[in-house]
């Protein structure tokens, strides 16, 4: 980065920033506000200097947060701070879903009350829009819709606004912003990606900040790609945040309740000529648990309302069917509760008692069960069952004590559901994308006070997927923390998941290390300067005989040996790059520890070049070391031709066992070399 981006002093207590913090301070603790301010300062430090003129190189980066962890608050403060530090235009690109767009616009208007915040209809009149731009700074919130982006670009052009300095904040940047034609090759770009690219090119002075909690697709872009972030600001959750560990990292899984996957399939009407009219047992239990949970909280906090989420399908027919089932369930329960001393009543009370007892395992001090039953009788008649999908106009607002939301994608990425206590999740694609599944984790958020009465109902298979994704996310965040400038390649992907949708990735630049596979350089460098390395390894390994099985060493020792085995630069491939291998080995250490094996053989005379996955082992040598840790096979090659020197030719085998994984990375296919760390 040019020095101007890191050396200038950032104004962090300007009028707009102070007002934004005052607004947020009504809901957010002081310690969290301090962390938000620090992240905003970091973003502005990495941004272009809006007063210094066009930068020497493009400025682009990533704000990488956790699901439901308050990224919007950082956006609000960063926008205010940008205005205080000379940016004339803060352009926020957000979802094309009206529900989410309105949520973003409202939040920006609340926090940026000293700035004009223009919505997606405010540039229809070119003259009026031009007048608005005459008095910067200003904020524009535009949906990622081709027509809206195109009309905004034309309005900027008509207003002659190219000299305006802009901070472009692309919320959920991994979703609609990337080129969906990338996998096809060629120069064609998808419509939204094309307009965002034109906006980035239009402003002479701009910083493009991507924002997401799932950056897999961004980090798997070609290292030289303009949508691969060049710096990352890692945001951490504040006090009271409930995330992946609480649901999937905890060995006891205290908040999870499993349901049969066959039950979830019963709820999907698409392939059923006569869908069931009976609510499945697991969904019934989840709803009864919610009634007890929400009522217990209502007794303690009479002014609050609570939410239940059902997310099992993207099909609107399925949603309508589930809404019908839940509405009938509500009516039946309400009717039964009004008729004491019947068999149905006694059975229902027994079910509610089981739900109550289950909640006592994680929540002490619940109100008396009898009091909860009386309150359920009173509040249930006003319960709302809301359909939230593309065909409905319902809002995600808590309008009664019990609010039950049913839907698909509209309930996924970006939406915040206040006071969500119980979720029933069943999305089960054949090839799940890690980033998409993680975006469905609406149960995450600032829910510590309600954690004891929180439950997630889902099939065991899907719980395993979330657990794998939790591990993957932790590994990625550790990697980003170590390399905030974006100079890393490896993404840990645990099978059967894939990192992201394939259409936004260049298949010619994607490479992977797979559990259990072996890689090797195509040919070792055999020039006189390598003799020093050969002698060093000879001395280091002199105590290991040629007939020994694998000797236990460490991953760190493997990397030390590999540095003494340079490949022939004329035979450079895609897989054998020490920096990439080093990152992969760091990931392996996090997964299974520092343990490794070394197999040594001498007196070899191989001359033929080898493919990087073809191997250099002789028959049967694979069994010389266990497969539970990485193994380095080192073969001493004797001189066979004039000018040759003795060298060590390595082959590295990745471990396998209980973990079935892929370590995926993207290379610059122009140079055929992985980017340096």
XYZ file of C-alpha atoms in Angstrom:
677
model
C 0.000 0.000 0.000
C 1.222 3.579 -0.635
C 2.490 5.344 2.487
C -0.375 7.877 2.383
C -2.821 5.148 3.415
C -1.014 4.149 6.570
C 0.755 7.345 7.701
C -1.977 9.994 7.627
C -3.804 10.745 10.856
C -7.410 9.568 10.873
C -9.991 11.799 12.549
C -11.922 9.366 14.731
C -13.887 11.807 16.878
C -15.450 14.014 14.199
C -19.039 15.229 14.357
C -20.522 12.507 12.162
C -18.612 9.737 13.947
C -19.575 11.056 17.376
C -23.251 11.213 16.439
C -23.217 7.692 14.973
C -21.622 6.364 18.171
C -24.214 8.220 20.265
C -27.017 6.533 18.316
C -25.423 3.087 18.575
C -24.608 3.653 22.236
C -28.270 3.301 23.175
C -28.037 -0.425 22.348
C -24.333 -1.310 22.361
C -22.001 -1.395 25.420
C -19.125 1.076 25.620
C -16.479 -1.653 25.222
C -18.100 -2.828 21.993
C -18.309 0.745 20.692
C -14.571 1.104 21.274
C -13.902 -2.078 19.239
C -16.209 -0.850 16.453
C -14.363 2.477 16.358
C -11.000 0.699 16.155
C -12.201 -1.349 13.161
C -13.491 1.775 11.432
C -10.148 3.538 11.980
C -8.381 0.493 10.525
C -10.602 0.642 7.427
C -9.951 4.355 6.923
C -6.211 3.821 7.426
C -6.214 1.262 4.630
C -8.406 3.381 2.356
C -7.175 5.953 -0.120
C -6.570 9.476 1.079
C -9.630 11.199 -0.454
C -7.876 14.565 -0.458
C -4.527 13.514 -1.984
C -5.803 12.792 -5.484
C -5.833 9.536 -7.468
C -3.892 6.774 -5.665
C -0.872 4.962 -7.060
C -2.725 1.640 -7.002
C -6.304 0.471 -6.448
C -7.591 0.401 -2.895
C -9.781 -2.546 -2.053
C -10.313 -4.626 1.037
C -12.590 -6.769 3.137
C -14.414 -6.381 6.424
C -14.668 -9.989 7.606
C -17.124 -10.470 10.454
C -19.034 -13.268 12.099
C -22.642 -14.148 11.297
C -25.023 -11.780 13.120
C -22.108 -10.148 14.943
C -22.679 -6.448 14.217
C -20.938 -5.820 10.896
C -23.616 -3.224 10.093
C -22.547 -1.184 13.119
C -18.996 -1.079 11.778
C -20.344 -0.023 8.368
C -22.318 2.785 10.025
C -19.324 4.103 11.961
C -16.942 3.666 9.001
C -19.349 5.648 6.795
C -19.556 8.435 9.367
C -15.774 8.442 9.805
C -15.300 8.523 6.024
C -17.414 11.690 5.903
C -15.328 13.234 8.699
C -12.106 12.389 6.829
C -12.882 13.907 3.460
C -14.814 11.297 1.484
C -17.525 13.074 -0.460
C -19.657 10.055 -1.358
C -20.297 6.956 0.724
C -21.989 4.456 -1.585
C -23.462 1.397 0.120
C -24.429 -1.542 -2.084
C -26.828 -3.943 -0.426
C -29.368 -6.695 -1.022
C -31.990 -6.568 -3.767
C -34.490 -8.143 -1.368
C -36.780 -5.289 -0.280
C -36.883 -6.529 3.293
C -33.097 -6.374 3.645
C -32.696 -3.217 1.584
C -35.206 -1.364 3.771
C -33.428 -2.675 6.882
C -30.070 -1.318 5.650
C -31.500 2.046 4.551
C -33.258 2.528 7.871
C -30.116 1.716 9.852
C -28.030 4.164 7.834
C -30.600 6.922 8.265
C -30.699 6.316 12.014
C -26.916 6.460 12.491
C -26.004 9.155 9.932
C -28.436 11.874 10.894
C -26.100 14.700 9.902
C -25.812 13.390 6.333
C -28.241 13.156 3.448
C -28.953 9.454 2.963
C -30.384 8.872 -0.505
C -32.390 5.756 -1.346
C -32.792 3.824 -4.593
C -35.478 6.151 -5.946
C -33.635 9.415 -5.292
C -31.775 9.607 -8.604
C -34.783 9.278 -10.904
C -34.757 13.063 -11.424
C -31.270 13.859 -12.877
C -31.412 17.588 -12.062
C -32.478 17.045 -8.493
C -29.809 14.375 -8.058
C -27.147 16.736 -9.429
C -28.194 19.379 -6.903
C -27.932 16.803 -4.114
C -24.326 16.072 -5.101
C -23.264 19.705 -4.922
C -23.073 19.667 -1.127
C -20.986 16.690 -0.008
C -20.594 14.563 1.953
C -23.632 12.400 1.219
C -24.630 8.736 1.461
C -26.315 6.601 -1.186
C -27.843 3.187 -0.447
C -28.398 1.221 -3.670
C -29.718 -2.321 -4.063
C -27.636 -4.771 -6.096
C -30.137 -4.792 -8.919
C -28.993 -4.372 -12.514
C -31.522 -1.656 -13.335
C -30.853 0.329 -10.150
C -27.071 0.115 -10.512
C -27.242 1.047 -14.187
C -29.480 4.052 -13.562
C -27.269 5.217 -10.681
C -24.184 5.019 -12.888
C -25.927 7.059 -15.584
C -27.024 9.613 -12.976
C -23.421 9.991 -11.772
C -22.252 10.444 -15.351
C -24.938 13.004 -16.115
C -23.982 14.919 -12.965
C -20.303 14.961 -13.957
C -19.380 13.352 -10.643
C -16.221 11.539 -11.707
C -14.073 13.764 -9.510
C -16.045 12.879 -6.391
C -14.088 10.780 -3.881
C -16.025 7.667 -2.948
C -15.981 4.952 -0.329
C -17.892 2.069 -1.914
C -19.108 -0.405 0.712
C -20.371 -3.650 -0.812
C -22.401 -5.483 1.823
C -22.603 -9.285 1.363
C -20.028 -8.856 -1.394
C -19.633 -12.574 -2.003
C -23.288 -13.018 -2.940
C -24.372 -11.050 -6.030
C -21.265 -9.010 -6.813
C -18.954 -11.653 -8.297
C -18.943 -12.582 -11.975
C -21.144 -15.654 -12.350
C -19.616 -16.367 -15.785
C -16.085 -16.811 -14.413
C -16.124 -20.602 -14.677
C -16.990 -20.386 -18.388
C -13.830 -18.444 -19.232
C -13.789 -15.575 -21.700
C -14.469 -11.896 -21.142
C -18.230 -11.970 -20.514
C -19.310 -10.660 -17.115
C -22.639 -10.960 -15.330
C -24.808 -7.863 -15.228
C -24.437 -6.816 -11.587
C -20.702 -7.552 -11.583
C -20.346 -5.449 -14.714
C -22.069 -2.404 -13.211
C -20.094 -2.654 -9.955
C -16.903 -2.799 -12.010
C -17.967 0.308 -13.935
C -18.717 2.158 -10.692
C -15.275 1.257 -9.374
C -13.720 2.522 -12.581
C -15.848 5.676 -12.704
C -14.530 7.394 -9.576
C -10.912 8.493 -9.916
C -10.476 8.358 -6.141
C -12.225 5.465 -4.422
C -11.859 2.600 -2.010
C -13.900 -0.550 -2.543
C -14.676 -2.330 0.731
C -16.256 -5.779 0.594
C -18.218 -6.885 3.651
C -19.218 -10.453 4.471
C -19.072 -13.209 7.067
C -18.430 -15.826 4.351
C -15.464 -14.725 2.186
C -14.610 -18.154 0.718
C -15.535 -17.112 -2.826
C -13.447 -13.939 -2.501
C -10.323 -15.692 -1.239
C -10.540 -18.312 -3.991
C -10.356 -15.717 -6.729
C -7.112 -15.582 -8.706
C -4.473 -13.761 -6.584
C -4.344 -10.935 -9.140
C -8.146 -10.671 -9.470
C -9.640 -7.284 -8.575
C -12.264 -8.941 -6.336
C -9.627 -10.725 -4.269
C -9.216 -8.356 -1.267
C -5.752 -6.899 -0.793
C -6.298 -6.238 2.910
C -8.679 -7.611 5.520
C -10.102 -6.033 8.651
C -11.156 -8.837 10.959
C -14.045 -7.916 13.226
C -14.673 -9.766 16.462
C -18.002 -10.151 18.196
C -18.764 -8.136 21.288
C -19.874 -9.256 24.724
C -22.935 -11.494 24.765
C -22.432 -12.937 21.276
C -23.590 -16.504 20.680
C -21.914 -18.212 17.731
C -20.717 -21.481 16.291
C -19.031 -22.745 19.434
C -22.169 -22.490 21.553
C -24.130 -24.673 19.135
C -21.536 -26.837 17.407
C -18.196 -26.500 19.220
C -19.516 -27.497 22.630
C -18.817 -31.259 23.012
C -22.105 -31.765 24.863
C -24.172 -30.005 22.144
C -26.520 -28.835 24.914
C -28.549 -26.559 22.633
C -29.065 -29.054 19.786
C -32.004 -31.423 19.415
C -31.912 -33.842 16.498
C -34.872 -34.821 14.326
C -34.996 -37.577 11.682
C -34.044 -36.329 8.244
C -37.022 -38.297 6.897
C -39.264 -35.979 8.921
C -37.842 -32.942 7.165
C -38.468 -34.588 3.793
C -42.101 -35.149 4.804
C -42.515 -31.394 5.027
C -41.535 -30.951 1.387
C -44.530 -31.258 -0.920
C -42.692 -31.137 -4.246
C -42.421 -34.902 -4.720
C -45.465 -35.921 -2.728
C -48.832 -36.395 -4.454
C -50.594 -36.300 -1.067
C -48.549 -34.374 1.534
C -49.144 -35.288 5.147
C -51.694 -33.223 7.037
C -50.163 -34.183 10.390
C -47.384 -32.077 11.860
C -44.228 -34.212 12.324
C -43.150 -35.100 15.854
C -39.888 -33.130 15.773
C -41.527 -29.931 14.504
C -44.309 -30.348 17.073
C -41.746 -30.717 19.862
C -39.839 -27.674 18.591
C -43.010 -25.542 18.604
C -44.040 -26.697 22.079
C -40.515 -25.964 23.323
C -40.833 -22.478 21.837
C -44.138 -21.857 23.609
C -42.587 -22.783 26.962
C -39.341 -20.919 26.252
C -40.986 -17.714 25.008
C -43.541 -17.716 27.811
C -40.862 -18.105 30.471
C -39.064 -15.111 29.023
C -42.310 -13.144 28.672
C -43.063 -13.593 32.371
C -39.636 -12.125 33.212
C -39.762 -9.374 30.535
C -43.422 -8.479 29.895
C -42.637 -5.877 27.205
C -40.771 -8.297 24.921
C -41.911 -10.622 22.125
C -40.163 -13.721 20.765
C -39.541 -15.588 17.526
C -39.483 -19.116 16.108
C -37.862 -19.896 12.740
C -38.692 -22.760 10.358
C -36.287 -22.988 7.406
C -36.323 -26.275 5.503
C -36.750 -25.466 1.812
C -36.538 -22.828 -0.922
C -39.777 -24.012 -2.529
C -42.760 -21.709 -1.981
C -45.176 -24.657 -2.141
C -43.339 -26.204 0.795
C -43.576 -22.923 2.695
C -47.332 -22.695 2.148
C -47.767 -26.299 3.258
C -45.757 -25.743 6.454
C -47.647 -22.538 7.276
C -50.911 -24.481 6.966
C -49.594 -27.247 9.239
C -48.427 -24.776 11.900
C -51.634 -22.757 11.802
C -53.656 -25.937 12.307
C -51.302 -26.937 15.114
C -51.800 -23.561 16.770
C -55.595 -23.823 16.484
C -55.626 -27.375 17.859
C -53.369 -26.517 20.796
C -55.410 -23.405 21.597
C -58.645 -25.412 21.525
C -57.251 -28.232 23.679
C -55.920 -25.807 26.289
C -59.395 -24.362 26.747
C -60.852 -27.787 27.622
C -59.465 -29.027 30.925
C -59.677 -32.627 32.134
C -59.737 -34.299 28.747
C -57.347 -36.971 27.537
C -56.004 -34.642 24.827
C -55.413 -31.958 27.445
C -53.506 -34.319 29.732
C -51.376 -35.538 26.825
C -50.577 -31.968 25.758
C -49.681 -30.925 29.300
C -47.343 -33.937 29.507
C -45.613 -32.854 26.275
C -45.250 -29.277 27.524
C -43.886 -30.631 30.810
C -41.204 -32.568 28.905
C -40.236 -29.384 27.047
C -40.107 -27.512 30.352
C -37.881 -30.163 31.942
C -35.580 -30.101 28.928
C -35.150 -26.340 29.277
C -34.280 -26.708 32.979
C -31.136 -28.571 31.869
C -29.670 -25.305 30.568
C -31.697 -22.592 32.327
C -31.975 -22.229 36.082
C -34.789 -20.327 37.718
C -37.570 -20.906 35.188
C -40.980 -19.628 36.353
C -43.275 -22.327 37.759
C -44.669 -24.687 35.128
C -48.290 -23.974 36.103
C -47.770 -20.226 35.633
C -46.290 -20.850 32.172
C -49.308 -22.971 31.171
C -51.737 -20.244 32.214
C -49.818 -17.645 30.199
C -49.696 -19.910 27.113
C -53.494 -20.221 27.319
C -53.751 -16.441 27.341
C -51.171 -15.508 24.661
C -51.590 -18.341 22.142
C -54.683 -16.910 20.518
C -52.668 -13.913 19.339
C -49.747 -15.910 17.926
C -48.651 -14.925 14.417
C -47.541 -17.409 11.750
C -45.810 -15.430 8.997
C -44.771 -16.534 5.521
C -41.476 -14.881 4.560
C -40.590 -15.559 0.924
C -40.621 -13.927 -2.506
C -44.405 -14.258 -2.797
C -45.275 -12.678 0.555
C -45.316 -9.134 1.835
C -45.010 -10.053 5.528
C -42.350 -8.252 7.521
C -39.944 -9.790 10.010
C -41.330 -7.855 12.925
C -42.403 -9.131 16.305
C -46.056 -8.126 16.488
C -47.251 -10.561 19.161
C -45.819 -12.615 22.012
C -45.284 -15.637 19.730
C -43.983 -14.938 16.204
C -43.446 -17.959 13.950
C -41.571 -17.294 10.703
C -41.596 -19.791 7.821
C -39.585 -19.315 4.624
C -36.445 -19.953 2.600
C -33.764 -17.699 1.109
C -35.411 -14.550 2.399
C -34.735 -15.844 5.925
C -31.089 -16.505 5.128
C -28.321 -14.040 4.377
C -28.339 -10.682 6.130
C -31.690 -10.748 7.892
C -31.823 -10.179 11.644
C -34.548 -11.908 13.647
C -34.873 -10.306 17.052
C -35.333 -12.507 20.123
C -35.094 -15.746 18.157
C -35.325 -18.586 20.671
C -36.060 -21.791 18.763
C -35.136 -22.751 15.186
C -36.125 -25.756 13.090
C -33.660 -26.159 10.230
C -33.677 -28.687 7.385
C -32.021 -27.334 4.236
C -30.247 -30.374 2.765
C -28.751 -29.822 -0.723
C -26.851 -32.653 -2.412
C -23.676 -30.544 -2.674
C -23.752 -28.030 0.175
C -21.675 -24.866 -0.121
C -20.013 -23.956 3.167
C -20.627 -20.225 2.735
C -24.329 -20.670 1.923
C -24.995 -23.030 4.831
C -23.226 -20.720 7.277
C -25.382 -17.805 6.119
C -28.426 -19.778 7.281
C -27.211 -19.605 10.882
C -29.833 -17.097 11.988
C -29.601 -18.578 15.495
C -26.255 -16.800 15.962
C -26.187 -13.283 17.402
C -26.278 -11.390 20.672
C -28.422 -13.903 22.538
C -26.386 -14.660 25.663
C -29.175 -13.597 28.002
C -31.553 -16.059 26.311
C -29.052 -18.851 25.708
C -30.467 -21.171 28.344
C -33.891 -21.245 26.669
C -32.522 -21.397 23.129
C -32.789 -24.579 21.048
C -31.900 -25.663 17.514
C -33.768 -28.641 16.024
C -32.171 -30.234 12.941
C -31.158 -33.625 11.479
C -27.890 -35.073 12.753
C -26.382 -34.952 9.251
C -26.948 -31.193 9.064
C -25.564 -30.714 12.568
C -22.396 -32.434 11.324
C -22.267 -30.020 8.374
C -22.518 -27.013 10.692
C -19.837 -28.488 12.955
C -17.465 -28.912 10.013
C -18.194 -25.368 8.867
C -17.535 -24.068 12.386
C -14.085 -25.730 12.274
C -13.453 -24.352 8.776
C -14.429 -20.849 9.821
C -12.099 -20.928 12.827
C -9.222 -22.080 10.617
C -9.882 -19.336 8.052
C -10.119 -16.580 10.647
C -6.830 -17.699 12.209
C -5.247 -17.585 8.754
C -6.593 -14.090 8.058
C -5.373 -12.912 11.453
C -1.888 -14.126 10.554
C -1.943 -12.692 7.011
C -4.223 -9.608 7.085
C -2.826 -8.337 3.794
C -4.526 -11.228 2.004
C -1.309 -12.956 0.965
C -2.330 -16.559 1.593
C -3.822 -19.300 -0.484
C -5.171 -22.169 1.552
C -8.799 -22.700 2.473
C -9.609 -25.730 4.598
C -12.721 -27.463 3.235
C -14.068 -30.517 5.007
C -15.855 -33.096 2.863
C -18.720 -33.415 1.845
C -18.810 -29.624 1.681
C -17.474 -27.385 -1.045
C -16.317 -23.856 -0.252
C -18.681 -21.915 -2.484
C -20.604 -22.050 -5.750
C -18.359 -23.027 -8.640
C -19.626 -20.566 -11.250
C -17.763 -17.604 -9.675
C -14.398 -19.402 -9.630
C -11.851 -19.866 -12.390
C -11.313 -23.632 -12.695
C -7.927 -23.027 -14.347
C -6.587 -21.269 -11.250
C -8.023 -23.595 -8.601
C -5.741 -26.213 -7.112
C -6.190 -28.444 -4.067
C -4.326 -30.720 -1.699
C -6.539 -33.679 -0.796
C -6.457 -35.913 2.282
C -4.222 -38.936 1.657
C -2.707 -37.725 -1.621
C 1.006 -37.305 -2.393
C 2.735 -34.478 -4.249
C 6.297 -33.975 -5.455
C 8.310 -31.509 -7.531
C 8.469 -32.480 -11.186
C 12.265 -32.577 -11.066
C 14.904 -31.445 -8.551
C 17.432 -28.733 -9.270
C 20.730 -30.532 -10.046
C 23.294 -27.749 -10.335
C 26.512 -27.315 -8.270
C 25.016 -24.710 -5.902
C 22.659 -27.403 -4.556
C 25.609 -29.408 -3.167
C 25.594 -27.344 0.022
C 21.976 -28.349 0.631
C 22.706 -31.993 -0.153
C 25.590 -32.075 2.299
C 23.434 -30.444 4.984
C 20.710 -33.100 4.584
C 23.342 -35.887 4.437
C 24.668 -34.793 7.795
C 21.202 -34.245 9.271
C 19.985 -37.721 8.267
C 23.160 -39.735 8.792
C 21.654 -41.534 11.792
C 18.682 -42.863 9.747
C 19.310 -46.089 7.850
C 18.018 -46.988 4.388
C 16.032 -49.973 5.600
C 14.151 -48.246 8.416
C 10.438 -47.617 8.454
C 9.107 -44.127 8.910
C 10.720 -42.202 11.750
C 8.505 -39.849 13.748
C 9.506 -36.198 13.385
C 7.594 -32.877 13.356
C 5.841 -30.847 10.672
C 8.337 -28.062 11.377
C 11.225 -30.429 10.596
C 9.543 -31.415 7.325
C 9.471 -27.780 6.237
C 13.097 -27.309 7.275
C 14.118 -30.272 5.067
C 11.987 -29.162 2.119
C 13.752 -25.811 2.032
C 16.925 -27.777 1.201
C 15.281 -29.527 -1.778
C 14.845 -26.811 -4.437
C 12.904 -27.806 -7.581
C 14.195 -27.174 -11.086
C 12.825 -23.684 -11.953
C 12.227 -24.825 -15.532
C 9.885 -27.511 -14.211
C 7.713 -25.338 -11.945
C 4.158 -26.659 -11.602
C 1.015 -25.726 -9.743
C 1.248 -27.816 -6.568
C 4.879 -27.711 -5.498
C 5.303 -24.245 -4.035
C 6.973 -24.054 -0.628
C 4.977 -21.060 0.530
C 1.691 -22.736 -0.285
C 2.855 -26.029 1.189
C 3.962 -24.162 4.308
C 0.492 -22.659 4.743
C -1.057 -26.091 4.198
C 1.220 -27.592 6.835
C 0.240 -24.852 9.294
C -3.385 -25.840 8.714
C -2.497 -29.522 9.246
C -0.847 -28.617 12.546
C -4.078 -26.954 13.688
C -6.094 -30.011 12.688
C -3.981 -32.861 14.071
C -0.892 -31.393 15.731
C 2.834 -31.197 14.884
C 3.410 -34.921 14.443
C 4.892 -36.172 11.113
C 6.913 -39.046 9.643
C 10.126 -39.262 7.601
C 11.119 -42.098 5.256
C 14.700 -42.023 3.887
C 16.137 -43.954 0.937
C 19.512 -43.514 -0.762
C 21.272 -44.651 -3.900
C 18.514 -43.800 -6.394
C 19.179 -42.864 -10.023
C 15.849 -41.520 -11.319
C 16.149 -39.313 -14.410
C 12.597 -38.940 -15.759
C 10.468 -35.889 -15.002
C 7.347 -36.733 -12.964
C 3.892 -35.224 -12.750
C 3.301 -33.494 -9.442
C 0.833 -36.203 -8.395
C 2.582 -39.093 -10.186
C 4.948 -39.886 -7.320
C 8.549 -41.064 -7.108
C 8.060 -44.028 -4.765
C 9.099 -47.550 -5.634
C 6.623 -50.387 -5.201
C 5.315 -50.977 -1.690
C 6.973 -47.989 -0.028
C 3.622 -46.316 0.758
C 3.241 -48.633 3.772
C 6.505 -47.603 5.409
C 4.744 -44.922 7.485
C 1.244 -44.634 8.983
C -1.228 -42.284 7.282
C -2.424 -40.459 10.398
C 0.125 -37.640 9.966
C 2.013 -36.023 7.069
C 4.871 -38.101 5.685
C 7.970 -36.876 3.868
C 9.615 -39.480 1.628
C 13.174 -38.313 0.871
C 15.177 -40.046 -1.875
C 18.868 -39.326 -2.464
C 19.489 -39.188 -6.202
C 23.025 -39.973 -7.329
C 24.664 -38.229 -10.303
C 23.848 -40.060 -13.553
C 25.025 -37.560 -16.167
C 27.959 -35.201 -16.545
C 27.226 -31.946 -14.710
C 24.718 -33.536 -12.362
C 25.203 -33.449 -8.609
C 23.668 -35.588 -5.889
C 20.369 -34.197 -4.651
C 17.459 -35.179 -2.437
C 14.109 -35.549 -4.255
C 11.104 -35.216 -1.873
C 7.580 -36.561 -1.958
C 5.048 -35.283 0.563
C 1.955 -37.269 1.571
C -0.948 -35.512 3.299
C -2.540 -37.345 6.223
C -5.865 -39.085 6.153
C -7.999 -40.819 8.723
C -11.021 -39.465 10.536
C -10.851 -36.134 8.704
C -11.745 -36.084 5.030
C -10.626 -32.655 3.852
C -9.445 -30.563 0.942
C -6.975 -27.687 1.239
C -7.974 -25.491 -1.671
C -6.177 -22.467 -3.092
C -6.053 -20.240 -6.154
C -2.977 -19.539 -8.251
C -2.103 -16.825 -10.697
C -2.434 -18.882 -13.859
C -0.551 -16.254 -15.832
C 2.676 -16.993 -14.033
C 1.766 -20.518 -12.933
C 3.179 -19.756 -9.514
C 1.265 -19.414 -6.264
C 1.297 -15.978 -4.701
C 3.921 -15.448 -2.040
C 2.946 -15.401 1.592
